[in-house]
Amino acid sequence: SQELEQSPQSLIVQEGKNLTINCTSSKTLYGLYWYKQKYGEGLIFLMMLQKGGEEKSHEKITAKLDEKKQQSSLHITASQPSHAGIYLCGADNNQGAQKLVFGQGTRLTINP
Amino acid sequence: GAGVSQSPSNKVTEKGKDVELRCDPISGHTALYWYRQSLGQGLEFLIYFQGNSAPDKSGLPSDRFSAERTGGSVSTLTIQRTQQEDSAVYLCASSFRRGSPLHFGNGTRLTVT
């Protein structure tokens, strides 16, 4: 079965600094989704990537999918306290039902 | 509604009791999912409904867990004879079609004492 590994598991950065979170798959990714979760809340959809080499940006967050479609990165520029939370990557296993598999998440803390 | 709605938001129950968790998906979304998130763990897939097709139940951890989706809309996840290890946040999500992003509810936090 497809597994997703996220790194780092936790990250503490000073406000204003840039940061990157990685998501690596053991198999080809047919759809890669990035979500953000705050404590006690559901997952908020950030971006979806499907094509090798694809890159998408929203405000200060950029997500990329490599050409081989086995690794994705999420980059935050000039981090703000509002960026704090848990970031999860999810992938479509492209087998029958769209049963998204998720990584373990990266807990991001922004220090003022 | 505007988003996926789950109820109750919190549920505390005694070990051995049955519980029902409800999910109202976004109107028009044909796919509905249940996930479980335990403390410090990632999301664990439980069950998936797509239109009128037979649900994918491959993630249900035991036969104490069951789910229904009535009329292609509202879904209920039932846990019978709850155990302490069932304590977790149960998340529901819906999507418009395959390949569309999943939209999650805020979850039901279940605590089994």
mmCIF file of C-alpha atoms in Angstrom:
data_model
loop_
_atom_site.group_PDB
_atom_site.id
_atom_site.type_symbol
_atom_site.label_atom_id
_atom_site.label_comp_id
_atom_site.label_asym_id
_atom_site.label_seq_id
_atom_site.Cartn_x
_atom_site.Cartn_y
_atom_site.Cartn_z
ATOM 1 C CA SER A 1 0.000 0.000 0.000
ATOM 2 C CA GLN A 2 1.091 3.541 -0.569
ATOM 3 C CA GLU A 3 2.723 5.299 2.361
ATOM 4 C CA LEU A 4 3.476 8.959 2.766
ATOM 5 C CA GLU A 5 6.325 10.189 4.895
ATOM 6 C CA GLN A 6 6.454 13.791 6.005
ATOM 7 C CA SER A 7 9.479 15.642 7.268
ATOM 8 C CA PRO A 8 10.115 17.177 9.598
ATOM 9 C CA GLN A 9 7.590 15.890 12.120
ATOM 10 C CA SER A 10 7.703 19.209 13.913
ATOM 11 C CA LEU A 11 9.155 22.567 13.104
ATOM 12 C CA ILE A 12 9.677 25.709 15.147
ATOM 13 C CA VAL A 13 10.585 28.849 13.264
ATOM 14 C CA GLN A 14 10.815 32.496 14.087
ATOM 15 C CA GLU A 15 8.192 34.767 12.610
ATOM 16 C CA GLY A 16 9.321 36.113 9.282
ATOM 17 C CA LYS A 17 11.497 33.120 8.401
ATOM 18 C CA ASN A 18 10.964 30.827 5.430
ATOM 19 C CA LEU A 19 10.353 27.118 5.867
ATOM 20 C CA THR A 20 9.817 23.950 3.847
ATOM 21 C CA ILE A 21 7.870 20.781 4.608
ATOM 22 C CA ASN A 22 8.399 17.645 2.555
ATOM 23 C CA CYS A 23 6.150 14.757 1.638
ATOM 24 C CA THR A 24 7.625 11.627 0.091
ATOM 25 C CA SER A 25 5.785 8.669 -1.362
ATOM 26 C CA SER A 26 6.853 5.095 -1.933
ATOM 27 C CA LYS A 27 4.807 5.079 -5.141
ATOM 28 C CA THR A 28 3.838 7.445 -7.911
ATOM 29 C CA LEU A 29 1.470 10.152 -6.787
ATOM 30 C CA TYR A 30 -1.623 10.535 -8.931
ATOM 31 C CA GLY A 31 -3.016 13.355 -6.890
ATOM 32 C CA LEU A 32 -1.284 15.119 -4.033
ATOM 33 C CA TYR A 33 -3.252 17.264 -1.601
ATOM 34 C CA TRP A 34 -1.978 19.617 1.080
ATOM 35 C CA TYR A 35 -4.150 20.377 4.099
ATOM 36 C CA LYS A 36 -3.763 22.442 7.234
ATOM 37 C CA GLN A 37 -5.312 21.559 10.562
ATOM 38 C CA LYS A 38 -5.658 23.647 13.684
ATOM 39 C CA TYR A 39 -6.332 22.087 17.066
ATOM 40 C CA GLY A 40 -9.941 21.021 17.446
ATOM 41 C CA GLU A 41 -10.789 21.767 13.855
ATOM 42 C CA GLY A 42 -11.116 19.848 10.644
ATOM 43 C CA LEU A 43 -8.688 19.921 7.766
ATOM 44 C CA ILE A 44 -8.573 22.978 5.557
ATOM 45 C CA PHE A 45 -7.733 22.324 1.920
ATOM 46 C CA LEU A 46 -4.730 24.271 0.689
ATOM 47 C CA MET A 47 -3.689 22.978 -2.726
ATOM 48 C CA MET A 48 -3.877 20.018 -5.067
ATOM 49 C CA LEU A 49 -1.120 18.920 -7.447
ATOM 50 C CA GLN A 50 -1.487 16.357 -10.193
ATOM 51 C CA LYS A 51 1.133 16.846 -12.871
ATOM 52 C CA GLY A 52 4.831 16.193 -12.585
ATOM 53 C CA GLY A 53 6.691 19.457 -12.114
ATOM 54 C CA GLU A 54 3.515 21.286 -11.167
ATOM 55 C CA GLU A 55 3.761 24.251 -8.831
ATOM 56 C CA LYS A 56 0.972 26.228 -7.217
ATOM 57 C CA SER A 57 0.978 29.249 -4.965
ATOM 58 C CA HIS A 58 -1.557 30.875 -2.708
ATOM 59 C CA GLU A 59 -0.555 33.959 -0.810
ATOM 60 C CA LYS A 60 2.748 33.035 0.851
ATOM 61 C CA ILE A 61 2.443 29.274 0.429
ATOM 62 C CA THR A 62 3.896 27.406 -2.543
ATOM 63 C CA ALA A 63 3.514 23.703 -3.219
ATOM 64 C CA LYS A 64 5.502 21.712 -5.745
ATOM 65 C CA LEU A 65 5.328 18.180 -7.120
ATOM 66 C CA ASP A 66 8.531 16.765 -8.552
ATOM 67 C CA GLU A 67 8.825 15.441 -12.096
ATOM 68 C CA LYS A 68 8.789 11.825 -10.952
ATOM 69 C CA LYS A 69 5.640 12.516 -8.920
ATOM 70 C CA GLN A 70 6.985 10.904 -5.782
ATOM 71 C CA GLN A 71 7.821 13.931 -3.708
ATOM 72 C CA SER A 72 6.091 17.172 -2.878
ATOM 73 C CA SER A 73 7.206 20.185 -0.903
ATOM 74 C CA LEU A 74 5.315 22.966 0.791
ATOM 75 C CA HIS A 75 7.183 26.227 1.184
ATOM 76 C CA ILE A 76 6.073 29.150 3.325
ATOM 77 C CA THR A 77 7.681 32.505 2.790
ATOM 78 C CA ALA A 78 7.955 35.116 5.549
ATOM 79 C CA SER A 79 6.040 32.977 8.049
ATOM 80 C CA GLN A 80 3.363 34.529 10.256
ATOM 81 C CA PRO A 81 1.659 33.334 13.447
ATOM 82 C CA SER A 82 -1.411 32.496 11.367
ATOM 83 C CA HIS A 83 0.614 29.816 9.586
ATOM 84 C CA ALA A 84 0.931 27.773 12.771
ATOM 85 C CA GLY A 85 -0.804 24.420 12.755
ATOM 86 C CA ILE A 86 -0.426 20.882 11.483
ATOM 87 C CA TYR A 87 0.223 20.404 7.788
ATOM 88 C CA LEU A 88 -0.769 17.114 6.203
ATOM 89 C CA CYS A 89 -0.183 15.762 2.758
ATOM 90 C CA GLY A 90 -2.646 13.291 1.298
ATOM 91 C CA ALA A 91 -2.415 11.212 -1.852
ATOM 92 C CA ASP A 92 -4.792 9.380 -4.122
ATOM 93 C CA ASN A 93 -3.758 5.764 -4.441
ATOM 94 C CA ASN A 94 -5.343 5.581 -7.885
ATOM 95 C CA GLN A 95 -6.846 2.237 -7.051
ATOM 96 C CA GLY A 96 -10.582 1.968 -7.357
ATOM 97 C CA ALA A 97 -12.070 4.123 -4.654
ATOM 98 C CA GLN A 98 -10.462 7.471 -4.040
ATOM 99 C CA LYS A 99 -9.135 6.442 -0.682
ATOM 100 C CA LEU A 100 -6.819 9.249 0.255
ATOM 101 C CA VAL A 101 -3.819 8.191 2.295
ATOM 102 C CA PHE A 102 -2.327 10.816 4.583
ATOM 103 C CA GLY A 103 1.080 11.465 6.021
ATOM 104 C CA GLN A 104 1.577 11.764 9.769
ATOM 105 C CA GLY A 105 1.603 15.546 9.606
ATOM 106 C CA THR A 106 4.110 18.280 10.401
ATOM 107 C CA ARG A 107 3.442 20.444 13.428
ATOM 108 C CA LEU A 108 4.501 24.015 12.718
ATOM 109 C CA THR A 109 5.061 26.521 15.513
ATOM 110 C CA ILE A 110 5.794 30.154 14.777
ATOM 111 C CA ASN A 111 7.620 32.072 17.472
ATOM 112 C CA PRO A 112 7.106 35.836 17.579
ATOM 113 C CA GLY B 1 -25.065 24.059 4.041
ATOM 114 C CA ALA B 2 -21.840 25.855 3.323
ATOM 115 C CA GLY B 3 -19.609 23.106 4.620
ATOM 116 C CA VAL B 4 -19.519 19.586 5.994
ATOM 117 C CA SER B 5 -21.380 19.449 9.275
ATOM 118 C CA GLN B 6 -20.723 16.843 11.964
ATOM 119 C CA SER B 7 -22.582 16.178 15.170
ATOM 120 C CA PRO B 8 -22.085 15.976 18.016
ATOM 121 C CA SER B 9 -18.838 17.911 18.235
ATOM 122 C CA ASN B 10 -17.969 16.070 21.436
ATOM 123 C CA LYS B 11 -19.181 12.783 22.834
ATOM 124 C CA VAL B 12 -18.260 11.136 26.101
ATOM 125 C CA THR B 13 -19.538 7.623 26.596
ATOM 126 C CA GLU B 14 -18.996 4.717 28.908
ATOM 127 C CA LYS B 15 -17.191 1.639 27.757
ATOM 128 C CA GLY B 16 -19.617 -0.871 26.287
ATOM 129 C CA LYS B 17 -22.179 1.681 25.126
ATOM 130 C CA ASP B 18 -23.115 2.240 21.486
ATOM 131 C CA VAL B 19 -22.598 5.626 19.828
ATOM 132 C CA GLU B 20 -23.794 7.238 16.599
ATOM 133 C CA LEU B 21 -21.913 9.978 14.828
ATOM 134 C CA ARG B 22 -23.596 12.033 12.140
ATOM 135 C CA CYS B 23 -22.261 13.720 9.022
ATOM 136 C CA ASP B 24 -24.048 16.128 6.684
ATOM 137 C CA PRO B 25 -21.953 16.492 3.537
ATOM 138 C CA ILE B 26 -21.892 19.454 1.206
ATOM 139 C CA SER B 27 -24.943 19.459 -1.020
ATOM 140 C CA GLY B 28 -24.202 17.901 -4.398
ATOM 141 C CA HIS B 29 -21.119 16.032 -3.265
ATOM 142 C CA THR B 30 -21.369 12.419 -4.343
ATOM 143 C CA ALA B 31 -18.483 11.042 -2.327
ATOM 144 C CA LEU B 32 -18.385 10.803 1.462
ATOM 145 C CA TYR B 33 -15.557 9.580 3.662
ATOM 146 C CA TRP B 34 -15.007 8.758 7.305
ATOM 147 C CA TYR B 35 -11.550 9.018 8.839
ATOM 148 C CA ARG B 36 -10.292 8.554 12.360
ATOM 149 C CA GLN B 37 -7.549 10.604 13.956
ATOM 150 C CA SER B 38 -6.075 9.343 17.198
ATOM 151 C CA LEU B 39 -3.873 11.442 19.465
ATOM 152 C CA GLY B 40 -0.508 11.904 17.829
ATOM 153 C CA GLN B 41 -1.503 9.772 14.866
ATOM 154 C CA GLY B 42 -2.281 10.544 11.287
ATOM 155 C CA LEU B 43 -5.614 10.100 9.586
ATOM 156 C CA GLU B 44 -6.829 6.542 9.351
ATOM 157 C CA PHE B 45 -9.278 5.775 6.548
ATOM 158 C CA LEU B 46 -12.441 4.033 7.699
ATOM 159 C CA ILE B 47 -15.065 3.928 4.956
ATOM 160 C CA TYR B 48 -15.935 5.565 1.637
ATOM 161 C CA PHE B 49 -19.299 6.056 -0.103
ATOM 162 C CA GLN B 50 -19.568 6.990 -3.780
ATOM 163 C CA GLY B 51 -23.016 7.593 -5.183
ATOM 164 C CA ASN B 52 -25.068 4.425 -5.255
ATOM 165 C CA SER B 53 -22.083 2.104 -5.385
ATOM 166 C CA ALA B 54 -21.317 -0.357 -2.642
ATOM 167 C CA PRO B 55 -19.233 1.390 0.035
ATOM 168 C CA ASP B 56 -15.552 0.656 0.495
ATOM 169 C CA LYS B 57 -15.453 -0.636 4.067
ATOM 170 C CA SER B 58 -11.876 -1.823 3.965
ATOM 171 C CA GLY B 59 -10.723 0.569 6.686
ATOM 172 C CA LEU B 60 -13.221 -0.354 9.381
ATOM 173 C CA PRO B 61 -11.136 -1.713 12.279
ATOM 174 C CA SER B 62 -13.663 -4.272 13.531
ATOM 175 C CA ASP B 63 -17.216 -5.482 13.081
ATOM 176 C CA ARG B 64 -18.265 -3.146 15.895
ATOM 177 C CA PHE B 65 -17.976 -0.328 13.375
ATOM 178 C CA SER B 66 -20.596 0.267 10.694
ATOM 179 C CA ALA B 67 -21.781 3.179 8.590
ATOM 180 C CA GLU B 68 -24.750 4.063 6.478
ATOM 181 C CA ARG B 69 -25.483 6.779 3.992
ATOM 182 C CA THR B 70 -29.155 7.409 3.483
ATOM 183 C CA GLY B 71 -30.498 8.933 0.303
ATOM 184 C CA GLY B 72 -27.010 9.658 -0.933
ATOM 185 C CA SER B 73 -26.637 12.433 1.608
ATOM 186 C CA VAL B 74 -26.450 12.168 5.396
ATOM 187 C CA SER B 75 -24.200 9.483 6.851
ATOM 188 C CA THR B 76 -24.123 7.859 10.263
ATOM 189 C CA LEU B 77 -21.127 6.067 11.726
ATOM 190 C CA THR B 78 -22.099 3.637 14.466
ATOM 191 C CA ILE B 79 -19.721 2.113 16.978
ATOM 192 C CA GLN B 80 -21.144 -0.700 19.054
ATOM 193 C CA ARG B 81 -19.860 -1.778 22.453
ATOM 194 C CA THR B 82 -17.325 1.037 22.545
ATOM 195 C CA GLN B 83 -13.838 0.386 23.866
ATOM 196 C CA GLN B 84 -11.304 2.839 25.245
ATOM 197 C CA GLU B 85 -9.149 2.443 22.155
ATOM 198 C CA ASP B 86 -12.036 3.861 20.124
ATOM 199 C CA SER B 87 -11.349 7.260 21.666
ATOM 200 C CA ALA B 88 -10.343 9.554 18.819
ATOM 201 C CA VAL B 89 -11.547 12.364 16.592
ATOM 202 C CA TYR B 90 -13.795 11.048 13.846
ATOM 203 C CA LEU B 91 -13.660 13.180 10.730
ATOM 204 C CA CYS B 92 -16.098 13.178 7.863
ATOM 205 C CA ALA B 93 -15.298 14.549 4.424
ATOM 206 C CA SER B 94 -17.103 14.905 1.128
ATOM 207 C CA SER B 95 -16.027 15.628 -2.416
ATOM 208 C CA PHE B 96 -17.771 16.547 -5.644
ATOM 209 C CA ARG B 97 -16.210 13.773 -7.694
ATOM 210 C CA ARG B 98 -13.091 11.666 -7.942
ATOM 211 C CA GLY B 99 -10.056 13.881 -8.133
ATOM 212 C CA SER B 100 -11.753 16.791 -6.412
ATOM 213 C CA PRO B 101 -10.399 17.942 -3.067
ATOM 214 C CA LEU B 102 -11.986 16.528 0.055
ATOM 215 C CA HIS B 103 -13.790 18.999 2.276
ATOM 216 C CA PHE B 104 -13.645 18.037 5.938
ATOM 217 C CA GLY B 105 -15.981 18.685 8.814
ATOM 218 C CA ASN B 106 -14.685 19.762 12.220
ATOM 219 C CA GLY B 107 -14.952 16.237 13.527
ATOM 220 C CA THR B 108 -16.507 14.519 16.512
ATOM 221 C CA ARG B 109 -14.219 14.016 19.479
ATOM 222 C CA LEU B 110 -15.157 10.695 21.053
ATOM 223 C CA THR B 111 -13.989 9.847 24.544
ATOM 224 C CA VAL B 112 -14.698 6.399 25.946
ATOM 225 C CA THR B 113 -14.346 6.215 29.718
#
